[in-house]
Coordinates of C-alpha atoms in Angstrom, one line a residue:
X12 CA 353.4 178.4 -22.7
X13 CA 351.8 175.0 -22.0
X14 CA 350.9 174.0 -18.5
X15 CA 350.3 170.6 -16.9
X16 CA 347.2 168.9 -18.4
X17 CA 345.1 168.0 -15.3
X18 CA 342.2 165.8 -16.4
X19 CA 338.9 164.6 -15.0
X20 CA 336.1 162.4 -16.3
X21 CA 332.3 162.8 -15.7
X22 CA 330.7 159.4 -16.4
X23 CA 326.9 159.1 -16.7
X24 CA 325.6 155.6 -16.1
X25 CA 322.5 154.2 -17.7
X26 CA 320.2 152.6 -15.2
X27 CA 317.7 149.6 -15.4
X28 CA 315.2 148.7 -12.8
X29 CA 313.4 145.4 -12.2
X30 CA 310.9 144.5 -9.4
X31 CA 309.3 147.9 -8.9
X32 CA 306.7 149.7 -11.1
X33 CA 306.7 152.9 -9.0
X34 CA 310.4 153.5 -8.5
X35 CA 311.6 156.1 -10.9
X36 CA 315.1 156.3 -12.4
X37 CA 315.6 159.6 -10.4
X38 CA 314.5 158.0 -7.2
X39 CA 316.6 154.9 -7.7
X40 CA 319.7 157.0 -8.5
X41 CA 319.1 159.0 -5.3
X42 CA 318.8 155.9 -3.2
X43 CA 322.1 154.7 -4.6
X44 CA 323.9 158.0 -4.0
X45 CA 322.6 158.2 -0.4
X46 CA 323.2 154.6 0.4
X47 CA 326.9 155.0 -0.5
X48 CA 327.2 158.3 1.3
X49 CA 325.6 156.8 4.4
X50 CA 328.1 153.9 4.2
X51 CA 331.0 156.5 4.4
X52 CA 329.4 158.3 7.3
X53 CA 328.4 161.3 5.2
X54 CA 324.8 161.1 6.2
X55 CA 325.4 161.0 10.0
X56 CA 323.3 163.4 12.0
X57 CA 326.2 165.8 12.6
X58 CA 327.3 165.9 8.9
X59 CA 325.3 168.4 6.8
X60 CA 327.3 169.2 3.6
X61 CA 325.8 171.0 0.6
X62 CA 327.2 171.0 -2.9
X63 CA 327.9 174.6 -3.8
X64 CA 326.3 175.5 -7.1
X65 CA 327.3 179.1 -6.8
X66 CA 330.2 178.8 -9.2
X67 CA 328.2 176.8 -11.9
X68 CA 327.2 178.8 -14.9
X69 CA 326.0 176.3 -17.5
X70 CA 324.4 178.9 -19.7
X71 CA 327.3 181.3 -20.0
X72 CA 329.3 180.9 -23.2
X73 CA 333.1 181.5 -23.5
X74 CA 332.4 183.1 -26.8
X75 CA 330.3 185.9 -25.3
X76 CA 326.8 186.8 -24.4
X77 CA 325.6 186.5 -28.0
X78 CA 326.0 182.7 -27.7
X79 CA 324.8 182.3 -24.1
X80 CA 321.4 182.1 -22.5
X81 CA 319.8 184.4 -20.0
X82 CA 318.2 181.8 -17.7
X83 CA 319.4 183.1 -14.3
X84 CA 321.3 181.2 -11.6
X85 CA 320.3 177.6 -10.9
X86 CA 318.4 177.4 -7.6
X87 CA 318.4 174.1 -5.7
X88 CA 316.9 173.9 -2.2
X89 CA 319.0 172.5 0.6
X90 CA 316.9 169.3 0.9
X91 CA 317.2 168.4 -2.7
X92 CA 320.8 169.4 -2.7
X93 CA 321.6 166.8 0.0
X94 CA 319.3 164.2 -1.7
X95 CA 321.2 164.3 -5.0
X96 CA 324.8 165.1 -4.0
X97 CA 327.7 163.4 -2.3
X98 CA 331.2 164.9 -2.3
X99 CA 333.5 162.0 -1.4
X100 CA 336.8 161.8 0.6
X101 CA 338.5 160.4 -2.5
X102 CA 338.0 163.8 -4.2
X103 CA 335.2 162.6 -6.5
X104 CA 331.6 163.6 -6.7
X105 CA 328.7 161.0 -6.8
X106 CA 325.4 162.5 -7.7
X107 CA 322.1 162.2 -9.5
X108 CA 322.1 164.0 -12.8
X109 CA 318.5 164.2 -14.2
X110 CA 317.5 160.5 -14.2
X111 CA 320.8 158.6 -13.8
X112 CA 323.7 158.4 -11.4
X113 CA 326.9 160.2 -12.4
X114 CA 330.4 159.8 -11.1
X115 CA 332.9 162.7 -11.5
X116 CA 336.5 161.7 -10.9
X117 CA 338.8 163.9 -8.9
X118 CA 341.3 166.1 -10.7
X119 CA 344.3 164.0 -11.9
X120 CA 347.7 165.0 -13.2
X121 CA 348.3 161.8 -15.3
X122 CA 346.2 159.8 -17.7
X123 CA 347.0 156.7 -15.7
X124 CA 345.6 158.2 -12.4
X125 CA 342.5 159.5 -14.3
X126 CA 341.9 156.0 -15.7
X127 CA 342.3 154.4 -12.3
X128 CA 340.0 156.9 -10.7
X129 CA 337.4 156.3 -13.4
X130 CA 337.7 152.5 -12.8
X131 CA 337.4 153.2 -9.1
X132 CA 334.1 154.9 -9.9
X133 CA 332.8 151.6 -11.2
X134 CA 333.6 150.0 -7.8
X135 CA 331.8 152.8 -6.0
X136 CA 328.7 152.3 -8.2
X137 CA 328.8 148.6 -7.7
X138 CA 329.0 149.1 -3.9
X139 CA 326.1 151.5 -4.1
X140 CA 324.0 148.9 -5.9
X141 CA 324.9 146.3 -3.2
X142 CA 323.9 148.7 -0.4
X143 CA 320.6 149.4 -2.2
X144 CA 319.6 145.7 -1.8
X145 CA 319.4 146.3 2.0
X146 CA 317.0 149.2 1.4
X147 CA 315.0 147.8 -1.5
X148 CA 315.4 144.0 -1.3
X149 CA 312.8 143.2 -3.9
X150 CA 314.2 145.6 -6.5
X151 CA 317.0 144.9 -8.9
X152 CA 319.1 147.7 -10.4
X153 CA 321.6 147.3 -13.2
X154 CA 324.0 150.0 -14.3
X155 CA 325.6 150.3 -17.8
X156 CA 328.7 152.3 -18.6
X157 CA 327.9 153.2 -22.2
X158 CA 326.5 156.1 -24.2
X159 CA 323.2 155.0 -25.8
X160 CA 320.1 153.1 -24.9
X161 CA 319.5 152.0 -28.6
X162 CA 316.2 154.0 -28.4
X163 CA 317.5 157.3 -29.7
X164 CA 318.8 158.6 -26.3
X165 CA 322.5 159.3 -25.5
X166 CA 324.3 160.1 -22.3
X167 CA 327.9 161.2 -21.9
X168 CA 331.4 160.4 -20.9
X169 CA 332.6 164.0 -20.6
X170 CA 336.3 164.8 -20.4
X171 CA 337.8 168.0 -18.8
X172 CA 341.3 169.2 -19.4
X173 CA 343.1 172.2 -17.7
X174 CA 344.4 174.8 -20.2
X175 CA 346.2 178.0 -19.8
X176 CA 343.7 180.9 -20.0
X177 CA 345.4 182.7 -22.8
X178 CA 345.8 179.7 -25.0
X179 CA 342.2 178.6 -24.4
X180 CA 341.0 182.1 -25.3
X181 CA 343.1 182.2 -28.5
X182 CA 342.3 178.7 -29.8
X183 CA 338.6 178.6 -29.0
X184 CA 337.4 182.3 -29.1
X185 CA 339.6 184.8 -31.0
X186 CA 341.3 182.4 -33.4
X187 CA 339.3 179.2 -33.6
X188 CA 341.0 178.3 -36.9
X189 CA 343.9 177.0 -34.7
X190 CA 341.6 174.4 -33.2
X191 CA 340.1 173.7 -36.6
X192 CA 343.5 172.9 -38.1
X193 CA 344.6 170.4 -35.4
X194 CA 342.5 169.8 -32.3
X195 CA 339.2 169.2 -34.1
X196 CA 340.7 166.7 -36.6
X197 CA 342.4 164.9 -33.7
X198 CA 339.2 164.7 -31.8
X199 CA 337.1 163.5 -34.8
X200 CA 339.6 160.8 -35.7
X201 CA 340.8 159.5 -32.3
X202 CA 337.6 157.4 -32.2
X203 CA 339.6 154.8 -34.2
X204 CA 341.2 153.8 -30.9
X205 CA 338.8 155.4 -28.4
X206 CA 335.4 154.3 -29.7
X207 CA 333.5 151.7 -27.7
X208 CA 331.5 150.3 -30.7
X209 CA 327.8 150.2 -31.4
X210 CA 325.4 147.9 -33.2
X211 CA 323.3 149.9 -35.7
X212 CA 322.6 153.6 -35.4
X213 CA 321.6 153.8 -31.7
X214 CA 318.1 154.8 -32.6
X215 CA 316.6 151.4 -33.3
X216 CA 316.2 152.2 -37.0
X217 CA 319.1 150.2 -38.4
X218 CA 319.2 152.5 -41.4
X219 CA 322.9 153.1 -41.4
X220 CA 326.0 150.8 -41.0
X221 CA 325.3 147.6 -39.1
X222 CA 328.2 148.3 -36.8
X223 CA 329.9 151.6 -35.9
X224 CA 333.1 152.3 -33.9
X225 CA 331.6 155.3 -31.9
X226 CA 328.6 155.3 -29.7
X227 CA 328.4 159.1 -29.7
X228 CA 329.1 160.1 -33.4
X229 CA 325.4 159.9 -34.4
X230 CA 324.5 162.3 -31.6
X231 CA 327.1 165.1 -32.3
X232 CA 325.6 167.8 -34.4
X233 CA 327.8 171.0 -33.9
X234 CA 331.4 172.0 -33.4
X235 CA 330.9 174.3 -30.5
X236 CA 327.9 175.0 -28.2
X237 CA 326.4 174.9 -24.7
X238 CA 324.0 172.0 -25.1
X239 CA 324.6 168.5 -23.7
X240 CA 321.2 166.9 -24.3
X241 CA 320.4 168.0 -27.8
X242 CA 322.3 169.7 -30.7
X243 CA 325.4 168.4 -28.9
X244 CA 328.8 169.9 -29.9
X245 CA 332.2 168.3 -30.1
X246 CA 333.4 170.9 -27.6
X247 CA 331.1 172.3 -25.0
X248 CA 331.7 176.1 -24.6
X249 CA 330.2 176.8 -21.2
X250 CA 332.1 179.5 -19.2
X251 CA 332.5 177.3 -16.2
X252 CA 336.2 176.8 -15.5
X253 CA 336.2 175.7 -11.8
X254 CA 339.5 177.6 -11.3
X255 CA 341.0 181.1 -11.4
X256 CA 339.8 182.2 -14.8
X257 CA 342.6 184.7 -15.1
X258 CA 345.1 181.8 -15.2
X259 CA 343.2 178.7 -16.1
X260 CA 340.4 177.5 -18.3
X261 CA 338.6 174.2 -18.7
X262 CA 338.3 172.4 -22.0
X263 CA 335.1 170.4 -21.8
X264 CA 334.8 167.6 -24.3
X265 CA 331.5 165.7 -24.7
X266 CA 332.0 163.8 -27.9
X267 CA 333.8 160.8 -26.4
X268 CA 332.7 157.2 -25.6
X269 CA 332.9 155.5 -22.3
X270 CA 335.7 153.0 -22.3
X271 CA 336.0 149.7 -20.5
X272 CA 339.2 148.5 -22.1
X273 CA 342.0 150.1 -20.0
X274 CA 344.4 150.4 -23.0
X275 CA 341.9 152.5 -25.0
X276 CA 340.9 154.7 -22.0
X277 CA 344.6 155.5 -21.2
X278 CA 345.5 156.3 -24.8
X279 CA 342.4 158.5 -25.2
X280 CA 343.3 160.6 -22.3
X281 CA 347.1 160.6 -22.7
X282 CA 347.1 161.5 -26.4
X283 CA 344.6 164.3 -25.8
X284 CA 346.9 165.7 -23.1
X285 CA 349.8 165.7 -25.6
X286 CA 347.8 167.4 -28.4
X287 CA 346.6 170.1 -26.1
X288 CA 350.1 170.9 -24.9
X289 CA 351.3 171.1 -28.5
X290 CA 348.3 173.4 -29.2
X291 CA 349.2 175.7 -26.3
X292 CA 352.8 175.9 -27.4
X293 CA 351.7 176.5 -31.1
X294 CA 354.0 173.6 -32.1
X295 CA 351.9 172.1 -34.9
X296 CA 352.3 174.0 -38.2
X297 CA 350.1 171.6 -40.2
X298 CA 346.6 172.3 -41.5
X299 CA 344.3 169.3 -41.3
X300 CA 341.1 171.3 -41.3
X301 CA 338.2 169.0 -42.2
X302 CA 335.7 170.2 -44.8
X303 CA 332.8 169.0 -42.6
X304 CA 333.9 167.8 -39.2
X305 CA 330.5 166.6 -38.1
X306 CA 330.0 164.6 -41.3
X307 CA 333.5 163.2 -41.0
X308 CA 332.9 162.1 -37.5
X309 CA 329.9 160.0 -38.6
X310 CA 331.7 158.7 -41.7
X311 CA 334.6 157.4 -39.7
X312 CA 332.3 155.8 -37.2
X313 CA 330.7 153.8 -40.0
X314 CA 333.9 152.9 -41.8
X315 CA 337.2 153.5 -40.0
X316 CA 339.2 153.1 -43.2
X317 CA 337.3 155.6 -45.3
X318 CA 338.9 158.8 -46.6
X319 CA 337.4 162.0 -45.2
X320 CA 337.7 165.3 -47.2
X321 CA 339.8 168.1 -45.9
X322 CA 339.1 171.8 -46.6
X323 CA 342.0 171.9 -49.0
X324 CA 340.5 169.1 -51.1
X325 CA 342.7 166.2 -49.9
X326 CA 341.2 163.0 -48.7
X327 CA 342.9 161.3 -45.7
X328 CA 341.9 158.4 -43.5
X329 CA 341.5 158.8 -39.8
X330 CA 344.7 156.8 -39.3
X331 CA 346.6 159.0 -41.7
X332 CA 345.5 162.1 -39.8
X333 CA 346.4 160.5 -36.5
X334 CA 349.8 159.5 -37.9
X335 CA 350.6 163.1 -38.9
X336 CA 349.7 164.4 -35.4
X337 CA 351.7 161.6 -33.8
X338 CA 354.7 162.6 -35.8
X339 CA 354.5 166.1 -34.3
X340 CA 354.0 164.6 -30.8
X341 CA 357.2 162.5 -31.1
X342 CA 359.2 165.6 -31.8
X343 CA 357.6 167.8 -29.1
X344 CA 358.9 168.8 -25.8
X345 CA 357.0 171.5 -23.8
X346 CA 358.6 174.9 -23.3
X347 CA 358.4 174.3 -19.6
X348 CA 359.9 170.9 -18.8
X349 CA 358.1 170.8 -15.5
X350 CA 354.8 170.6 -17.3
X351 CA 355.7 167.5 -19.3
X352 CA 352.8 165.0 -19.6
X353 CA 353.4 162.1 -17.2
X354 CA 354.2 158.8 -19.1
X355 CA 354.6 160.7 -22.4
X356 CA 357.0 158.2 -23.8
X357 CA 354.6 155.3 -23.0
X358 CA 351.7 157.3 -24.6
X359 CA 353.7 157.8 -27.7
X360 CA 354.7 154.2 -28.0
X361 CA 351.1 153.0 -27.5
X362 CA 349.8 155.6 -30.0
X363 CA 352.3 154.4 -32.6
X364 CA 351.5 150.7 -31.8
X365 CA 347.7 151.2 -32.2
X366 CA 348.1 153.0 -35.5
X367 CA 350.3 150.2 -36.8
X368 CA 347.6 147.8 -35.7
X369 CA 344.8 149.7 -37.3
X370 CA 346.7 149.8 -40.6
X371 CA 347.0 146.0 -40.5
X372 CA 343.4 145.3 -39.2
X373 CA 341.3 143.8 -41.9
X374 CA 337.5 143.5 -41.9
X375 CA 335.2 141.9 -44.4
X376 CA 332.3 143.8 -46.1
X377 CA 330.1 142.1 -43.4
X378 CA 332.2 143.5 -40.6
X379 CA 333.9 140.2 -39.8
X380 CA 337.5 140.5 -38.5
X381 CA 339.7 138.8 -41.1
X382 CA 343.1 139.8 -39.7
X383 CA 344.2 141.4 -36.4
X384 CA 347.9 140.8 -36.2
X385 CA 348.6 143.2 -33.3
X386 CA 345.7 141.9 -31.3
X387 CA 343.7 145.1 -31.0
X388 CA 340.7 143.0 -29.9
X389 CA 342.5 142.7 -26.6
X390 CA 343.0 146.5 -26.3
X391 CA 340.2 148.5 -28.0
X392 CA 336.6 148.4 -27.0
X393 CA 335.1 148.6 -30.5
X394 CA 337.3 145.8 -31.9
X395 CA 336.7 143.5 -28.8
X396 CA 333.0 144.1 -29.0
X397 CA 332.9 143.4 -32.7
X398 CA 334.8 140.1 -32.1
X399 CA 332.4 139.1 -29.4
X400 CA 329.3 139.9 -31.5
X401 CA 330.7 138.1 -34.6
X402 CA 331.4 135.0 -32.5
X403 CA 327.7 135.1 -31.5
X404 CA 326.6 135.7 -35.0
X405 CA 328.6 132.7 -36.3
X406 CA 327.4 130.4 -33.5
X407 CA 323.7 131.4 -33.9
X408 CA 323.9 131.9 -37.7
X409 CA 322.2 135.3 -37.5
X410 CA 322.6 138.4 -39.6
X411 CA 323.1 142.0 -38.6
X412 CA 319.8 143.5 -37.6
X413 CA 318.9 140.6 -35.3
X414 CA 317.4 142.1 -32.1
X415 CA 319.6 140.1 -29.8
X416 CA 322.7 141.8 -31.1
X417 CA 321.7 145.1 -29.5
X418 CA 321.1 143.1 -26.2
X419 CA 324.7 141.8 -26.5
X420 CA 325.9 145.4 -27.2
X421 CA 324.2 146.7 -24.0
X422 CA 325.4 143.7 -21.9
X423 CA 329.0 144.4 -22.9
X424 CA 328.7 147.6 -20.8
X425 CA 327.0 146.1 -17.7
X426 CA 329.4 146.9 -14.8
X427 CA 328.4 143.8 -12.8
X428 CA 331.6 141.7 -12.9
X429 CA 329.6 138.5 -13.1
X430 CA 327.0 139.5 -15.7
X431 CA 328.8 142.1 -17.8
X432 CA 330.2 140.7 -21.0
X433 CA 333.3 142.8 -20.9
X434 CA 334.3 141.7 -17.4
X435 CA 333.5 138.1 -18.2
X436 CA 335.8 138.4 -21.2
X437 CA 338.4 140.1 -19.1
X438 CA 338.2 137.4 -16.4
X439 CA 338.8 134.8 -19.1
X440 CA 342.0 136.5 -20.2
X441 CA 340.8 137.9 -23.5
X442 CA 341.7 141.5 -22.7
X443 CA 344.8 143.3 -21.6
X444 CA 344.7 144.8 -18.1
X445 CA 346.7 148.0 -18.1
X446 CA 346.2 148.8 -14.4
X447 CA 346.7 146.7 -11.3
X448 CA 343.8 145.9 -9.1
X449 CA 345.6 147.7 -6.2
X450 CA 345.9 150.9 -8.3
X451 CA 342.2 151.0 -8.9
X452 CA 341.3 150.0 -5.3
X453 CA 343.5 152.8 -3.9
X454 CA 341.4 155.5 -5.5
X455 CA 338.2 154.1 -4.2
X456 CA 339.1 155.7 -0.8
X457 CA 342.0 158.1 -1.6
X458 CA 342.3 161.2 -3.8
X459 CA 345.3 161.7 -6.1
X460 CA 348.0 163.3 -3.9
X461 CA 349.4 165.7 -6.6
X462 CA 346.4 168.0 -7.3
X463 CA 343.9 170.0 -5.2
X464 CA 341.7 167.0 -5.0
X465 CA 343.9 165.7 -2.2
X466 CA 343.2 168.8 0.0
X467 CA 339.5 168.6 -0.6
X468 CA 339.3 164.9 0.0
X469 CA 341.4 165.2 3.2
X470 CA 339.0 167.9 4.5
X471 CA 336.0 165.6 3.9
X472 CA 337.8 162.6 5.5
X473 CA 339.0 164.5 8.6
X474 CA 336.6 167.4 9.2
X475 CA 333.3 166.4 7.5
X476 CA 331.3 167.5 10.6
X477 CA 332.6 171.0 10.2
X478 CA 332.0 171.4 6.5
X479 CA 328.8 173.1 5.3
X480 CA 329.5 173.4 1.6
X481 CA 332.0 172.1 -1.0
X482 CA 332.6 172.2 -4.7
X483 CA 335.6 171.8 -7.0
X484 CA 337.1 175.1 -6.1
X485 CA 336.2 175.8 -2.5
X486 CA 335.7 174.2 0.9
X487 CA 333.5 176.1 3.3
X488 CA 333.6 175.5 7.1
X489 CA 330.9 176.3 9.7
X490 CA 332.7 177.5 12.8
X491 CA 329.6 178.5 14.7
X492 CA 330.2 182.2 14.9
X493 CA 331.5 182.5 11.3
X494 CA 331.7 180.6 8.0
X495 CA 335.3 180.3 6.7
X496 CA 336.0 179.6 3.0
X497 CA 339.2 178.0 1.8
X498 CA 339.5 178.7 -2.0
X499 CA 341.1 176.0 -4.2
X500 CA 341.5 178.1 -7.3
X501 CA 344.7 176.5 -8.5
X502 CA 344.2 172.9 -9.4
X503 CA 347.9 172.3 -9.2
X504 CA 348.1 173.2 -5.5
X505 CA 346.5 171.6 -2.5
X506 CA 348.8 168.6 -2.8
X507 CA 349.9 166.1 -0.2
X508 CA 353.5 167.3 -0.4
X509 CA 352.4 170.9 0.6
X510 CA 349.7 170.2 3.2
X511 CA 350.2 166.8 4.8
X512 CA 352.1 168.3 7.7
X513 CA 349.4 170.9 8.7
X514 CA 346.7 168.3 8.5
X515 CA 348.7 166.1 10.8
X516 CA 349.0 169.1 13.2
X517 CA 345.3 170.1 13.0
X518 CA 342.7 168.6 15.4
X519 CA 339.9 170.6 13.9
X520 CA 339.1 172.9 10.9
X521 CA 339.7 176.0 13.0
X522 CA 343.3 174.9 13.7
X523 CA 343.7 174.0 10.0
X524 CA 342.7 177.4 8.9
X525 CA 344.9 179.1 11.5
X526 CA 347.9 177.1 10.2
X527 CA 347.0 178.0 6.6
X528 CA 346.9 181.7 7.5
X529 CA 350.2 181.5 9.4
X530 CA 352.2 181.1 6.3
X531 CA 353.9 177.9 7.4
X532 CA 352.8 175.9 4.4
X533 CA 355.7 174.3 2.4
X534 CA 356.5 176.2 -0.8

């Protein structure tokens, strides 16, 4: 039986430094993280919060020990832990991941909230850059929300979806053919509306198509696997569920692009929620197994209208595959009505609209947009970016392969609202805004109130001085004589409706825990 599809995004930001020859990307990222944490009072003398790595097992594989790695538990000292991590009162995590800043949204019940939280992350990062100027006045830092540096390196926009444990085990471990028939074809082909576009091959070689619709396709080499920096898979199979593993599992997707267009970001998340619910309820009886999913992923990126070969010998376009899955989604209702995906009717309408638009979109052999009757250039990143680049090509009379085109590509993703091409285009009215500014601003400081993120965020807002560790599934309090742990193993609990009253009654964490243990929480 399907369950609510809680979703979260982990966005890695590319970083560029000017004005300092000695400041490393790692150091700059840490300065940003700590500047923002200090701004929120999370670096005050009496606040000493660690991120708890005890539940993180990046080298254990859901498919068993044969596929995992025996590397031992990751050990990070307390000083480094504080340097690279900031758990935020809005339920998110801001931290330094290797050599760049990363923003992980809180757990969200709806695609709309997840999109708004992801956009709120951009505001957080922009504020962090502003605060950095007070610390490093002669240094300029620029952040890009994209997935390749055009030098052969890629970084991720990872998606996480809550799945029922039994369905996750069945579809990804014991009977992966179920995922191969429906989920994998969906993920490979959804780039036609979720791709953010890319000039060339992302490796500086320009040996492939002059323009692709996906930034990540060239860097995906396997169906399943543990790696995130090389030999990347469509689905990451680490056994790290951040919830009660007897009831819940995490589907960790690393193939997707970072979206700036709100329409594209919403549809990416919402359609994936629906497909996963249909997978859990075993609703789709079609077989769309791709003969070579990795090759098909790259083929579609280079030519969205091409036919890709299925295992049964048929050839279908990405839009045709999406259309078949949409048809199932339009008939689907979850076995448990309470688990219905929020805004599902809207998701279905937009899904249908974008497929209609893609069927009517016409490109020349030179990747010039000839006809876009449903104005996808206002809604999809890859179409908008292509339109922008072609306007430049026409104005400057330059061909594909001109080095300034990759500069334009990168500047599209600059999150500075004055310098970034996307935001300049948006301010001029050339893109459709799906969210209101108030929706986005709300999640800069507040966590979603219908998942456990609300409880964790409220603890950080109200009792930060009493917390000694935190992660997605636990909050630990230091009460002097004893450490008390509050587990958050159910992502669907910890909501405002259940716990607002006891937070209002609690003057400190000790009182909060006493009330939790008293059994007075609303059911």
